[in-house]
Every structure is written in structure tokens, then in C-alpha cells.
Amino acid sequence: MTKRVAILISGGGSNMVALAQSMHGDHPARPVLVMSNDPQAGGLAKARAMNIPTLAIDHKPYGKDRAAFEAALQKALETAKPEIICLAGFMRILTPEFTAKWEGRMLNIHPSLLPKYKGLHTHARALEAGDSEHGCSVHEVTAALDDGPILGQARIAVHAGDTPETLATRLLPLEHALYVAVLRRFAAGDRTPINLDG
Ligand code: GRF
């Protein structure tokens, strides 16, 4: 039986597109929902173009009431019945109560070589630190932000003259390759970490 996958996005959704396009043929999973906290997220139209059901649950009307926003997310997920959730550029921090419900079944892509640079502005921070290499990580989501077991990493060299923008651009195709490789393995029940070099 193929595994049902929900993909949560906040923006353009290039990781979501890569994941969705990879799930065909003998792949052990299929996308059943693309959901966003931003009704204007560009990725929603891309998902619709791939005939994947989409849903937008705007977090703004909920203000600081994270539990109420997450209850709406959870209700939609209970309808779609995914076995795996992929956070793909989903920029809302989830509460421990929510992550506990999906622990062991929820993945995230983060644009740094975790445990370095949890949180935001990872490219700028790697440059400020004078790092010679940078990268991205796919990890299981737990209560602590960007902290769960790492399932894969991909590395790139930092070049003289790099900016956060040039790093982000050079890293994004590797994010796609890494997330696709990790999801295929994870959906088959294999948590052996994957390492890619750019
Ligand atoms: C990616 O760099 C991802 O690592 C980060 O947000 C960006 C989202 O890109 N969390 P996209 O929406 O998948 O194109």
C-alpha cells in the first residue's frame, strides 16, 4: 500500500513540487494534500496544476492563538488522513502539542547543516561565521525547533564573494534532491541517513 503524504508550505513551493513530481511509479508514497497557512502562497497554484488537492488555512485571523490555528490544521489532516507530513518551506512554528501528535511521521527541510544555525537567516549566519561549507538538512520534527533526528544532509562549498542569495540559489536544487531521496527511503520505512555533496 502506498503511503499518503500531506505537504505543508508557506511560499513558492519548489520543494513541494520536487516531492510531488517524485511520487509516481514504484515510489512508496503519493501526495494527497498540499496545505498552506498563506492563501497567497504561490505553491498552491502549482499543486492544483498537478491535480493535488489543496487547502489554505490563513493563520492571521487566529492571531496569537496557535492552538486554535493548529486545531484547524489537525481537522483538515484528519480528513486527508496522511501517514506522513512533509514541511516544505512551512514557516509557522508548531507547538509541542501538535508535533507530539505526528512525531515519527513528520519531516522538515532546513537550509543549514544542523545542528548549526537553527531558525532563520541561515545563509547569512554561515557567511558571517566564515564557514567554508554550508548545506541543508532533512530531519524528523520534534518539539524543539529544527532539532529532531537528522535523516539526510547535503553540502556545498562556500565560494569567495558568496552572498546569502547566491548560497540560497546554489543550495535549492540540492534541497530538492535531498528531500526527494529522504522521503522515498522514509516512506519505505528506512531511516538510514543520506549524505549528498553538491
Ligand atoms: C527553502 O530554502 C527551505 O529550506 C526553507 O524555505 C525555503 C522554501 O522554499 N525552509 P520553497 O517554498 O520550497 O521553494
mmCIF file of C-alpha atoms and ligand atoms in Angstrom:
data_model
loop_
_atom_site.group_PDB
_atom_site.id
_atom_site.type_symbol
_atom_site.label_atom_id
_atom_site.label_comp_id
_atom_site.label_asym_id
_atom_site.label_seq_id
_atom_site.Cartn_x
_atom_site.Cartn_y
_atom_site.Cartn_z
ATOM 1 C CA MET A 1 0.000 0.000 0.000
ATOM 2 C CA THR A 2 1.445 3.401 -0.909
ATOM 3 C CA LYS A 3 1.794 5.889 1.949
ATOM 4 C CA ARG A 4 -0.395 9.031 1.917
ATOM 5 C CA VAL A 5 1.632 12.279 2.154
ATOM 6 C CA ALA A 6 0.476 15.795 3.088
ATOM 7 C CA ILE A 7 2.854 18.658 2.225
ATOM 8 C CA LEU A 8 2.678 21.919 4.202
ATOM 9 C CA ILE A 9 4.002 25.082 2.547
ATOM 10 C CA SER A 10 4.079 28.851 3.133
ATOM 11 C CA GLY A 11 5.625 30.110 -0.090
ATOM 12 C CA GLY A 12 6.580 29.253 -3.680
ATOM 13 C CA GLY A 13 6.692 25.538 -3.016
ATOM 14 C CA SER A 14 9.695 24.414 -5.067
ATOM 15 C CA ASN A 15 10.431 21.644 -2.543
ATOM 16 C CA MET A 16 6.766 20.619 -2.665
ATOM 17 C CA VAL A 17 6.895 20.406 -6.479
ATOM 18 C CA ALA A 18 10.055 18.266 -6.345
ATOM 19 C CA LEU A 19 8.475 15.898 -3.803
ATOM 20 C CA ALA A 20 5.166 15.648 -5.670
ATOM 21 C CA GLN A 21 6.843 15.040 -9.033
ATOM 22 C CA SER A 22 8.945 12.249 -7.490
ATOM 23 C CA MET A 23 5.941 10.323 -6.122
ATOM 24 C CA HIS A 24 4.930 8.149 -9.071
ATOM 25 C CA GLY A 25 5.583 4.679 -10.466
ATOM 26 C CA ASP A 26 7.226 2.419 -7.868
ATOM 27 C CA HIS A 27 7.543 5.244 -5.312
ATOM 28 C CA PRO A 28 6.142 4.043 -1.939
ATOM 29 C CA ALA A 29 4.073 7.217 -1.416
ATOM 30 C CA ARG A 30 1.564 9.581 -3.058
ATOM 31 C CA PRO A 31 0.671 13.225 -2.325
ATOM 32 C CA VAL A 32 -2.901 13.588 -1.014
ATOM 33 C CA LEU A 33 -2.903 17.229 0.161
ATOM 34 C CA VAL A 34 -0.934 20.460 -0.143
ATOM 35 C CA MET A 35 -1.856 22.877 2.627
ATOM 36 C CA SER A 36 -0.673 26.435 3.301
ATOM 37 C CA ASN A 37 -1.013 28.947 6.112
ATOM 38 C CA ASP A 38 -0.930 31.674 3.438
ATOM 39 C CA PRO A 39 -3.807 31.752 0.899
ATOM 40 C CA GLN A 40 -1.482 33.710 -1.449
ATOM 41 C CA ALA A 41 1.303 31.096 -1.390
ATOM 42 C CA GLY A 42 2.479 30.549 -4.972
ATOM 43 C CA GLY A 43 2.858 26.828 -4.351
ATOM 44 C CA LEU A 44 -0.924 26.308 -4.084
ATOM 45 C CA ALA A 45 -1.443 27.029 -7.783
ATOM 46 C CA LYS A 46 1.479 24.712 -8.649
ATOM 47 C CA ALA A 47 -0.124 21.908 -6.638
ATOM 48 C CA ARG A 48 -3.505 22.470 -8.283
ATOM 49 C CA ALA A 49 -1.771 22.285 -11.680
ATOM 50 C CA MET A 50 -0.565 18.817 -10.621
ATOM 51 C CA ASN A 51 -4.133 17.869 -9.597
ATOM 52 C CA ILE A 52 -3.228 17.597 -5.919
ATOM 53 C CA PRO A 53 -5.995 18.683 -3.505
ATOM 54 C CA THR A 54 -5.089 21.971 -1.850
ATOM 55 C CA LEU A 55 -6.229 23.904 1.194
ATOM 56 C CA ALA A 56 -5.318 27.274 2.682
ATOM 57 C CA ILE A 57 -5.845 27.925 6.379
ATOM 58 C CA ASP A 58 -4.826 31.536 6.970
ATOM 59 C CA HIS A 59 -3.051 31.790 10.353
ATOM 60 C CA LYS A 60 -3.601 35.555 10.643
ATOM 61 C CA PRO A 61 -7.235 35.523 11.855
ATOM 62 C CA TYR A 62 -6.050 33.297 14.737
ATOM 63 C CA GLY A 63 -3.601 35.934 15.951
ATOM 64 C CA LYS A 64 -1.610 34.540 18.895
ATOM 65 C CA ASP A 65 -3.973 31.585 19.371
ATOM 66 C CA ARG A 66 -1.647 28.899 17.973
ATOM 67 C CA ALA A 67 -3.746 26.100 19.453
ATOM 68 C CA ALA A 68 -6.835 27.250 17.527
ATOM 69 C CA PHE A 69 -4.858 27.542 14.278
ATOM 70 C CA GLU A 70 -3.382 24.094 14.809
ATOM 71 C CA ALA A 71 -6.799 22.635 15.625
ATOM 72 C CA ALA A 72 -7.920 23.779 12.162
ATOM 73 C CA LEU A 73 -4.793 22.208 10.621
ATOM 74 C CA GLN A 74 -5.411 18.974 12.537
ATOM 75 C CA LYS A 75 -9.059 18.819 11.438
ATOM 76 C CA ALA A 76 -8.014 19.127 7.784
ATOM 77 C CA LEU A 77 -5.323 16.477 8.271
ATOM 78 C CA GLU A 78 -7.794 14.091 9.897
ATOM 79 C CA THR A 79 -9.913 14.435 6.753
ATOM 80 C CA ALA A 80 -6.989 13.847 4.363
ATOM 81 C CA LYS A 81 -5.603 11.026 6.541
ATOM 82 C CA PRO A 82 -1.898 11.352 5.631
ATOM 83 C CA GLU A 83 0.558 8.843 7.077
ATOM 84 C CA ILE A 84 3.457 11.244 6.524
ATOM 85 C CA ILE A 85 3.636 15.050 6.725
ATOM 86 C CA CYS A 86 6.368 16.944 4.887
ATOM 87 C CA LEU A 87 7.026 20.522 5.980
ATOM 88 C CA ALA A 88 8.386 22.219 2.854
ATOM 89 C CA GLY A 89 9.112 25.895 3.479
ATOM 90 C CA PHE A 90 6.334 25.933 6.114
ATOM 91 C CA MET A 91 7.211 28.953 8.224
ATOM 92 C CA ARG A 92 4.865 28.607 11.222
ATOM 93 C CA ILE A 93 6.478 27.236 14.389
ATOM 94 C CA LEU A 94 4.388 24.275 15.589
ATOM 95 C CA THR A 95 3.640 23.722 19.278
ATOM 96 C CA PRO A 96 4.896 20.631 21.180
ATOM 97 C CA GLU A 97 1.261 19.520 21.478
ATOM 98 C CA PHE A 98 0.920 19.427 17.685
ATOM 99 C CA THR A 99 4.334 17.888 16.969
ATOM 100 C CA ALA A 100 3.661 15.163 19.556
ATOM 101 C CA LYS A 101 0.597 14.046 17.531
ATOM 102 C CA TRP A 102 2.755 13.492 14.434
ATOM 103 C CA GLU A 103 6.082 12.502 15.990
ATOM 104 C CA GLY A 104 7.889 9.899 13.841
ATOM 105 C CA ARG A 105 5.671 10.782 10.855
ATOM 106 C CA MET A 106 6.598 14.440 10.156
ATOM 107 C CA LEU A 107 9.682 15.676 8.243
ATOM 108 C CA ASN A 108 11.152 19.129 7.611
ATOM 109 C CA ILE A 109 13.778 20.594 5.280
ATOM 110 C CA HIS A 110 16.055 23.212 6.846
ATOM 111 C CA PRO A 111 18.662 25.245 4.900
ATOM 112 C CA SER A 112 21.662 24.624 7.139
ATOM 113 C CA LEU A 113 23.929 21.771 8.282
ATOM 114 C CA LEU A 114 22.072 21.090 11.533
ATOM 115 C CA PRO A 115 22.672 21.360 14.426
ATOM 116 C CA LYS A 116 24.279 24.587 13.134
ATOM 117 C CA TYR A 117 22.028 27.612 12.546
ATOM 118 C CA LYS A 118 18.622 26.535 13.776
ATOM 119 C CA GLY A 119 15.964 29.155 12.983
ATOM 120 C CA LEU A 120 16.157 31.883 10.362
ATOM 121 C CA HIS A 121 18.769 33.630 8.166
ATOM 122 C CA THR A 122 20.932 30.511 7.907
ATOM 123 C CA HIS A 123 22.842 31.610 4.793
ATOM 124 C CA ALA A 124 23.849 34.992 6.257
ATOM 125 C CA ARG A 125 24.896 33.356 9.535
ATOM 126 C CA ALA A 126 27.109 30.805 7.756
ATOM 127 C CA LEU A 127 28.794 33.626 5.848
ATOM 128 C CA GLU A 128 29.210 35.765 8.985
ATOM 129 C CA ALA A 129 30.885 32.796 10.692
ATOM 130 C CA GLY A 130 33.274 32.408 7.745
ATOM 131 C CA ASP A 131 32.221 28.792 7.133
ATOM 132 C CA SER A 132 33.947 27.020 4.217
ATOM 133 C CA GLU A 133 30.979 24.712 3.684
ATOM 134 C CA HIS A 134 27.219 25.089 4.024
ATOM 135 C CA GLY A 135 24.226 22.930 3.257
ATOM 136 C CA CYS A 136 20.776 21.693 4.153
ATOM 137 C CA SER A 137 19.229 19.014 6.341
ATOM 138 C CA VAL A 138 16.081 16.912 6.380
ATOM 139 C CA HIS A 139 15.080 15.952 9.901
ATOM 140 C CA GLU A 140 12.177 14.467 11.799
ATOM 141 C CA VAL A 141 10.119 17.153 13.516
ATOM 142 C CA THR A 142 10.073 17.112 17.319
ATOM 143 C CA ALA A 143 9.012 19.652 19.970
ATOM 144 C CA ALA A 144 12.314 21.612 19.795
ATOM 145 C CA LEU A 145 12.683 23.764 16.661
ATOM 146 C CA ASP A 146 14.941 22.281 13.927
ATOM 147 C CA ASP A 147 16.181 19.690 16.444
ATOM 148 C CA GLY A 148 14.828 16.211 15.554
ATOM 149 C CA PRO A 149 16.792 13.174 14.253
ATOM 150 C CA ILE A 150 18.612 14.020 11.006
ATOM 151 C CA LEU A 151 17.667 11.806 8.051
ATOM 152 C CA GLY A 152 19.871 13.461 5.454
ATOM 153 C CA GLN A 153 22.277 16.300 4.677
ATOM 154 C CA ALA A 154 23.677 17.865 1.530
ATOM 155 C CA ARG A 155 26.778 20.057 1.398
ATOM 156 C CA ILE A 156 28.092 22.816 -0.811
ATOM 157 C CA ALA A 157 31.381 24.711 -0.703
ATOM 158 C CA VAL A 158 31.179 28.396 0.190
ATOM 159 C CA HIS A 159 32.851 30.469 -2.513
ATOM 160 C CA ALA A 160 34.637 33.791 -2.113
ATOM 161 C CA GLY A 161 32.114 36.517 -2.917
ATOM 162 C CA ASP A 162 29.111 34.407 -1.969
ATOM 163 C CA THR A 163 26.085 36.280 -0.638
ATOM 164 C CA PRO A 164 23.055 34.833 1.173
ATOM 165 C CA GLU A 165 21.258 34.996 -2.174
ATOM 166 C CA THR A 166 23.930 33.144 -4.168
ATOM 167 C CA LEU A 167 24.138 30.483 -1.453
ATOM 168 C CA ALA A 168 20.357 30.071 -1.377
ATOM 169 C CA THR A 169 20.202 29.750 -5.182
ATOM 170 C CA ARG A 170 23.020 27.177 -5.311
ATOM 171 C CA LEU A 171 21.585 25.185 -2.409
ATOM 172 C CA LEU A 172 17.923 24.965 -3.519
ATOM 173 C CA PRO A 173 18.376 22.236 -6.215
ATOM 174 C CA LEU A 174 20.273 20.196 -3.620
ATOM 175 C CA GLU A 175 17.437 20.673 -1.144
ATOM 176 C CA HIS A 176 15.111 19.187 -3.739
ATOM 177 C CA ALA A 177 17.390 16.202 -4.444
ATOM 178 C CA LEU A 178 17.909 15.538 -0.738
ATOM 179 C CA TYR A 179 14.248 15.800 0.285
ATOM 180 C CA VAL A 180 13.177 13.531 -2.603
ATOM 181 C CA ALA A 181 15.803 10.905 -1.655
ATOM 182 C CA VAL A 182 14.926 11.025 2.051
ATOM 183 C CA LEU A 183 11.158 10.807 1.507
ATOM 184 C CA ARG A 184 11.490 7.778 -0.792
ATOM 185 C CA ARG A 185 13.557 5.979 1.863
ATOM 186 C CA PHE A 186 11.437 7.154 4.820
ATOM 187 C CA ALA A 187 8.179 6.103 3.135
ATOM 188 C CA ALA A 188 9.697 2.635 2.725
ATOM 189 C CA GLY A 189 10.344 2.549 6.482
ATOM 190 C CA ASP A 190 14.107 3.162 6.219
ATOM 191 C CA ARG A 191 15.639 5.890 8.407
ATOM 192 C CA THR A 192 19.254 5.340 7.281
ATOM 193 C CA PRO A 193 20.709 8.854 6.849
ATOM 194 C CA ILE A 194 21.558 10.083 3.333
ATOM 195 C CA ASN A 195 24.534 12.342 2.539
ATOM 196 C CA LEU A 196 24.776 14.256 -0.741
ATOM 197 C CA ASP A 197 27.549 16.601 -1.925
ATOM 198 C CA GLY A 198 26.855 19.490 -4.325
HETATM 199 C C1 GRF B 1 13.707 26.534 1.381
HETATM 200 O O1 GRF B 1 15.015 27.046 1.283
HETATM 201 C C2 GRF B 1 13.573 25.764 2.654
HETATM 202 O O2 GRF B 1 14.776 25.131 3.093
HETATM 203 C C3 GRF B 1 13.214 26.841 3.622
HETATM 204 O O3 GRF B 1 12.330 27.676 2.916
HETATM 205 C C4 GRF B 1 12.674 27.623 1.535
HETATM 206 C C5 GRF B 1 11.369 27.276 0.843
HETATM 207 O O4 GRF B 1 11.494 27.157 -0.454
HETATM 208 N N1 GRF B 1 12.600 26.338 4.832
HETATM 209 P P1 GRF B 1 10.272 26.575 -1.352
HETATM 210 O O5 GRF B 1 8.990 27.245 -0.889
HETATM 211 O O6 GRF B 1 10.231 25.090 -1.140
HETATM 212 O O7 GRF B 1 10.662 26.947 -2.743
#
